[in-house]
């Protein structure tokens, strides 16, 4: 990656997503002035503009975009340009229907919305390089262009994985490269099971429409392949931009908890990560209880937002990130789309900053009067009046928000292959990788501590506490890597640690495979609990998942007190390493509090919806609830508001 | 349309749906006599008889149908004949599989039930004309033939829209005719959004299987196209019948709340409309609460029935209609199929009459012993005994039921394109066009007043109160049309009035577009409420939808008292025009009661299940509940019963 | 069938399902010894071994299987060999994709799991015969081979019915053979309805993807056809095994309540039946209440298990059966997969024996470390330690379990075509054939009596009470057959008895058709009750289904006391024949108790979860609940345990 001087090192700034092509050109000058007046710095444009830029094959129309950029530049605004590949034009699909993605049901998906391309298609890859080259040639060195966004929201609408003939052909080649011989593939996938042995790579189908569920190793490799296709597609664009647009940064706007590709891999060559934050939609689609959904319907729930901030800080290489699209009014894509509470837009902006955002860019300038997102809000209403969110943006004072890199003492480990392996065989209806990760993340946040989300294989030096909530895949290398930190840090593992090999198999020695020495225990049994069943660990009620251990050097901190595992260890301690096998928010919280106490770290007892985050020398107290709350220092915080203290608490 | 002397002007009559071909010919004479003895006048036959009429291509077998008609005629019964096009024969599908409809999932639907044709298929259209011509040539002037039913239940089984290659080709032609240039289509659809611009009509797919949801303008035009195909198919049959069967009326049996085509358009050339009423099924598929479903499981809920009566009175041009198929025992197509209560068949018949039916025809004569509807009741049981419903029919005295046209002072406006635009982007899970319309309809019925359902663009002269519950699409012409009645009538608009252009876009001036002057306000914000969230307007609780206004000449009658819109107008009054933005049954009811009071109209306070309707000089009190109820005049009405007063209340 | 001296006549024995190919060969000798040490007798192997046996077309690799069998033999174990046809190898699918099954949605299903074949494919049938011949030639007379299992779990993963072109072609031929003329088919199917008449067998589609639901007679014949294809496929394998493996028994491992083929037909040539018992999964997928699901989550519910034991005793010709796969720890295929309670494996084994199992064979030896079932338990854990179930097996003492054939005085009649006809048109959401059968089965078990499940047309001599819970299809022959037992036995019919002809039509005389004389009544009306509706018969509450009768010689034992059928007979008695029309567990139980009392049979009053079964001279008391229970004799039984009394109670 080429480090870039622009972007994340500058003062905190605001931006907006803007589609000049959707509005009469005579309104453009006034819009630019109004953006400045609102205090905006960055304007993202040309996101879905391919059919305007290239209305016919090979004929480019730059005039409108030239004019749009120049007007913004003239108003002192900085432009973020997008490669327009998330929406190839109709003429390209007509000429090359083989670029379309196919869905899991085995059907080609049609033109008429967006993301209608298969990154495994060599035809599409060529066109992607061509349009990227054309755009970067035209604007790569334009002085107003601050940086680039590639494509848009990889993986949205279930597009990270395509089941097309193009994908099938590419998958077979990918497997042949990865395994060289079918014998090696057969060994890795355990095809000895159910007579699945292949004698030819061309016998291998994509893992959809199989009679029973597919082999999880087959699925896992397909997920890796799909992620690779996206990364290759992405890297091709980045290489072109690096060459033709020197000195500009490059980012991509990722999505909340998107899990269908390896974000570390796809982001590897970016300067920093960005993501699109829509807090009310996150609540609507969450597993929160109905009462919590009601409580947070208009503010979002802070940990569902904050986790993504922390995630993309890490995905971007441990660097300040952007919120490229920040909800600033009602969204349009949830089953119901409630208005945000007064104060919510300001609160979201402040929280993003405190979690490491250097820019928050609102979506979108003016509410669209046409097409799929016509009911989505903008800073301006359909009728050009300033909407509720726009008024909050106008009132924001961000002068005290310095853009220091984050300092974090605690790390939470994450890895997409672990996620894929977990969710392919969840074994309990309420269990999933993200739910298990959030169980630990929420506990830390409720204790008032900040946490870095890090890839499991990254350098973890300097962290005093390392939490691995759901580290399913562990081989010798990963086990050795983690063991390296045991002398210097406390480490906490959640259920299923070390349950899988990189192929997605079970270790012949059983769980936790090569982690056994570190954990001081081995798995005895696991118990997948349906919603109507629970077991106990003393006064704690365990739902969803319970696993017990055979001690092998460690000592039992807690044992099950009911159910089939009664009397068996539920939590094991081995030196500074703790293994938690019981799914219970209170137990996890109490154990993590105990770890922090042992490390001499003061903790708080924050209720759901009240959070604290620190950046530089400042502390940001946040109240996402509809009530006035009393903070630990005895002061109060109004509903849906924040307070910035200039000292680090 | 050719006005016809037969049919709706005659005395109220009863009929039955009869399939002689399903029974041994030796039973036909007795059946005809028994029909007469039961007091029936009309007998509908030959509905799905194509494969009997034309067992091989071009070979017609009329003998059985001749005999059946002659026997009925001899018994003094009048025959309603059907074009048999709802079920093309197997040999035609075998020869021309391209006539089959395709489902939304992109699959051809197969032979073996009914409605297996695509009205966009030119091949099918030719065969439809051919069989209609043959049938009308044979029986068009038969003295016993009173009139015709075209086809059967357009749109049933999700067949109003086909996603076949034939439909795709026809859609492209239809678009080319409508827009002439792709540039105009691009402008109308707002394809500047998401790079959707077309350069060739042949690039346009049907709006299924797109990656994200389709462009709503694309969808809206596809719905218009599909409706057009059905109307053209229908008009072709009607033209043939007019030519070959002079003096006979023509109708079609529409369905409850069917919404996939424009019924006004498809009914345009009919003499009157008919519909098929199955009250217990309507309850089972409704959004009623479980306790209301229990309460009305055996009687139907009166407004769910009555609205359709009023709707088809309007669809048929403001003329008395038929209930072509009236449930007279258990149905077979709901998840569960409870028996009707004793008295329900008589109550349904009386209610239909009071809402403007001139004929009620029961479905069906004898319960089928074969095939898909073997568990559906008839007037006769499988074993030929008279079933419960048949006994009620035998006991009916309809001599006092005069067939005067309805006199209505209040109109409720309806339009199918408004429905399509609403439901394409509902924005709140519980919101839909029909639910919002029923909110207003129920309020009027609970106040004891009768209401006409009218197309929004029809002549509204003479109505004292005009209610437009969900008039989403409003252009200048429609706004001008409505403004014309403001001096003479009170007008009440529901949420989302004027939110859309005819293309389905938002007006650049925002909601209510060209209605702003009439309403005296403009939209400020809307709030799509999930089921777990509500806001308040004083003591009223608002669910599902809340919108607030900026006053522009009008005055606020009510303001929100909680939620993000607190303090903003929820109901605006401007002269005689009231705009209601809050979804709340009680508020709507109180506001409509106030309008009626201002007009000097007395209102009642009828509980759910108790209703009153007026026709000619009579008043019909109806009790759909399982309890004895006390009416406003202090008299009582037994459970599941009606009382006819010979004075208009 | 060739009666075989081996197998069911021997002492009760235990076995295990074993996949040596999945483990290093160096572990095989130890495993064999450990099996012996655990007390196992039988080892089932080679179930999904085709791709190992024949890694390339025509090249067989027997070495590994020779070695595996010889090692087991050397340890004194007896081998059960499997035809490996449930999982054809990849190379065969590559060469012949036309052998793949197609799903109901019209898509070919892909390679990569199991059961990916269509038994109607002549190509696959040839390969099935070839591989069976090869395997039987190699091992048919091996002294260690005790018997054969054909294929695996027919019908699993919705594979009993395929919607492939191969199936369509075969279906047309099958129909032409069955009906000879389309006129006869038209008459049988009632195609006069909805213009469905065929003039050519090649016009007939498979009954999927039709616009409305298919004709139930069409569906019923397709189900018969599909069952026939499976039976022919099966019979071909059996014929080869009989020829090449003389003196060995042949069985198949059927599944819990699988209903997509006629098990009597498919099992016809077997020596005895086997089935695969997974009690915790049965609870998870049952219609039990949430509280009962919680109660039995770790033990299974005894009647859901016991019914299948009794069913397969009958399917196998009234001979002791095997549990071929017995759950011995957590399963992996339910939404959630709870651990069995301590004692459950022993309890399941004892219950199986008492219901007529001669062998219980645990699934599986060691938990797989790879592929789809990696989270399923084995007797050994992944790490080779003895798992919880293995410990229970080791502790089992089965020495007192004699293998006498069962003696039963009461028969419960069953028939798969009756099931298909019932479930094709259930008419009430909660109604299904199995639910209605279980209503009666549970009642008998709660009364403490044992019951034989018998085909409706089998010889019923000697039974004192015959219960026909859901005998929908009754023609003259069946009516005559049943009437033969009326003088010697009490007979009890449930709702819908005689409601259908063999074609699936309604009798022209209505229900109960030719049973009318036997029952002394005819159907008056039926009432399909949604979940929110019930009616009463005195103090009994009737849900789901209520039918009333016209007396025709019989007398009313009970009449409805509320609802539309109020005052009409709900239960009719005619001599020794009782007809029950009301769906009510308590009423059914009280009526059956009364029948037993009249026969002088003592009954018990056992709560749910507590059961008694008898075999030979022994009585087995079983407690499936988590509490200590008091038995009728005053003794107590610990939670999840059994007691074997050496006297028949």
Tab-separated table of N, CA and C in Angstrom, chain A residues 185-230:
chain	number	residue	atom	x	y	z
A	185	UNK	N	-7.173	-32.301	-2.639
A	185	UNK	CA	-8.483	-31.715	-2.339
A	185	UNK	C	-9.343	-32.718	-1.582
A	186	UNK	N	-9.352	-33.953	-2.037
A	186	UNK	CA	-10.154	-34.978	-1.352
A	186	UNK	C	-9.752	-35.103	0.110
A	187	UNK	N	-8.450	-35.043	0.354
A	187	UNK	CA	-7.977	-35.152	1.739
A	187	UNK	C	-8.424	-33.941	2.548
A	188	UNK	N	-8.281	-32.755	1.959
A	188	UNK	CA	-8.618	-31.531	2.699
A	188	UNK	C	-10.106	-31.450	2.995
A	189	UNK	N	-10.907	-31.886	2.066
A	189	UNK	CA	-12.359	-31.765	2.241
A	189	UNK	C	-12.981	-32.968	2.954
A	190	UNK	N	-12.207	-33.998	3.190
A	190	UNK	CA	-12.813	-35.186	3.799
A	190	UNK	C	-13.875	-35.810	2.918
A	191	UNK	N	-13.601	-35.882	1.617
A	191	UNK	CA	-14.619	-36.417	0.702
A	191	UNK	C	-14.813	-37.918	0.847
A	192	UNK	N	-13.997	-38.529	1.676
A	192	UNK	CA	-14.242	-39.935	1.977
A	192	UNK	C	-15.632	-40.112	2.582
A	193	UNK	N	-16.146	-39.033	3.150
A	193	UNK	CA	-17.497	-39.037	3.719
A	193	UNK	C	-18.528	-38.996	2.599
A	194	UNK	N	-19.515	-39.855	2.668
A	194	UNK	CA	-20.632	-39.873	1.716
A	194	UNK	C	-20.167	-40.009	0.262
A	195	UNK	N	-19.072	-40.704	0.044
A	195	UNK	CA	-18.675	-41.043	-1.331
A	195	UNK	C	-18.500	-39.804	-2.203
A	196	UNK	N	-17.943	-38.758	-1.591
A	196	UNK	CA	-17.822	-37.489	-2.304
A	196	UNK	C	-16.506	-37.343	-3.063
A	197	UNK	N	-15.722	-38.389	-3.170
A	197	UNK	CA	-14.398	-38.235	-3.765
A	197	UNK	C	-14.446	-37.860	-5.247
A	198	UNK	N	-13.639	-36.901	-5.578
A	198	UNK	CA	-13.554	-36.436	-6.958
A	198	UNK	C	-12.353	-37.068	-7.647
A	199	UNK	N	-12.500	-37.298	-8.941
A	199	UNK	CA	-11.345	-37.763	-9.712
A	199	UNK	C	-10.952	-36.733	-10.773
A	200	UNK	N	-11.639	-35.592	-10.775
A	200	UNK	CA	-11.395	-34.592	-11.810
A	200	UNK	C	-11.929	-33.266	-11.271
A	201	UNK	N	-11.165	-32.207	-11.369
A	201	UNK	CA	-11.645	-30.919	-10.865
A	201	UNK	C	-12.942	-30.484	-11.558
A	202	UNK	N	-13.118	-30.953	-12.791
A	202	UNK	CA	-14.332	-30.547	-13.512
A	202	UNK	C	-15.604	-31.236	-13.005
A	203	UNK	N	-15.446	-32.138	-12.048
A	203	UNK	CA	-16.638	-32.747	-11.433
A	203	UNK	C	-17.219	-31.870	-10.318
A	204	UNK	N	-16.498	-30.840	-9.952
A	204	UNK	CA	-16.882	-30.088	-8.751
A	204	UNK	C	-17.892	-29.001	-9.091
A	205	UNK	N	-19.052	-29.096	-8.470
A	205	UNK	CA	-20.088	-28.075	-8.615
A	205	UNK	C	-19.894	-26.978	-7.574
A	206	UNK	N	-20.599	-25.889	-7.781
A	206	UNK	CA	-20.722	-24.909	-6.707
A	206	UNK	C	-21.618	-25.500	-5.622
A	207	UNK	N	-21.450	-25.059	-4.394
A	207	UNK	CA	-22.175	-25.727	-3.283
A	207	UNK	C	-23.610	-25.229	-3.111
A	208	UNK	N	-24.319	-25.087	-4.200
A	208	UNK	CA	-25.753	-24.774	-4.073
A	208	UNK	C	-26.568	-25.892	-4.712
A	209	UNK	N	-27.787	-26.001	-4.289
A	209	UNK	CA	-28.752	-26.962	-4.831
A	209	UNK	C	-28.363	-28.417	-4.601
A	210	UNK	N	-27.472	-28.662	-3.656
A	210	UNK	CA	-27.181	-30.061	-3.342
A	210	UNK	C	-28.373	-30.664	-2.601
A	211	UNK	N	-28.441	-31.971	-2.616
A	211	UNK	CA	-29.612	-32.661	-2.073
A	211	UNK	C	-29.707	-32.446	-0.564
A	212	UNK	N	-28.657	-32.785	0.155
A	212	UNK	CA	-28.547	-32.402	1.560
A	212	UNK	C	-27.632	-31.172	1.601
A	213	UNK	N	-27.332	-30.672	2.758
A	213	UNK	CA	-26.439	-29.521	2.855
A	213	UNK	C	-25.082	-29.896	2.269
A	214	UNK	N	-24.344	-28.918	1.738
A	214	UNK	CA	-23.046	-29.250	1.152
A	214	UNK	C	-22.004	-29.546	2.228
A	215	UNK	N	-20.940	-30.169	1.802
A	215	UNK	CA	-19.785	-30.388	2.663
A	215	UNK	C	-19.274	-29.037	3.150
A	216	UNK	N	-19.120	-28.849	4.465
A	216	UNK	CA	-18.701	-27.527	4.951
A	216	UNK	C	-17.319	-27.122	4.439
A	217	UNK	N	-16.468	-28.078	4.158
A	217	UNK	CA	-15.153	-27.739	3.609
A	217	UNK	C	-15.285	-27.228	2.178
A	218	UNK	N	-16.194	-27.810	1.443
A	218	UNK	CA	-16.528	-27.361	0.098
A	218	UNK	C	-17.054	-25.921	0.167
A	219	UNK	N	-17.972	-25.704	1.068
A	219	UNK	CA	-18.540	-24.365	1.221
A	219	UNK	C	-17.471	-23.364	1.632
A	220	UNK	N	-16.651	-23.751	2.591
A	220	UNK	CA	-15.617	-22.837	3.101
A	220	UNK	C	-14.671	-22.423	1.986
A	221	UNK	N	-14.272	-23.360	1.153
A	221	UNK	CA	-13.400	-23.001	0.030
A	221	UNK	C	-14.135	-22.132	-0.991
A	222	UNK	N	-15.409	-22.382	-1.168
A	222	UNK	CA	-16.159	-21.512	-2.084
A	222	UNK	C	-16.225	-20.087	-1.538
A	223	UNK	N	-16.342	-19.960	-0.242
A	223	UNK	CA	-16.366	-18.615	0.342
A	223	UNK	C	-14.997	-17.955	0.166
A	224	UNK	N	-13.931	-18.735	0.358
A	224	UNK	CA	-12.587	-18.177	0.147
A	224	UNK	C	-12.411	-17.765	-1.316
A	225	UNK	N	-12.842	-18.639	-2.210
A	225	UNK	CA	-12.752	-18.340	-3.641
A	225	UNK	C	-13.505	-17.046	-3.966
A	226	UNK	N	-14.735	-16.926	-3.473
A	226	UNK	CA	-15.543	-15.747	-3.778
A	226	UNK	C	-14.863	-14.489	-3.256
A	227	UNK	N	-14.301	-14.601	-2.081
A	227	UNK	CA	-13.578	-13.466	-1.510
A	227	UNK	C	-12.352	-13.133	-2.368
A	228	UNK	N	-11.683	-14.144	-2.834
A	228	UNK	CA	-10.520	-13.937	-3.713
A	228	UNK	C	-10.924	-13.238	-5.007
A	229	UNK	N	-12.039	-13.641	-5.579
A	229	UNK	CA	-12.466	-13.022	-6.833
A	229	UNK	C	-12.697	-11.522	-6.614
A	230	UNK	N	-13.343	-11.220	-5.496
A	230	UNK	CA	-13.620	-9.820	-5.195
A	230	UNK	C	-12.314	-9.073	-4.951
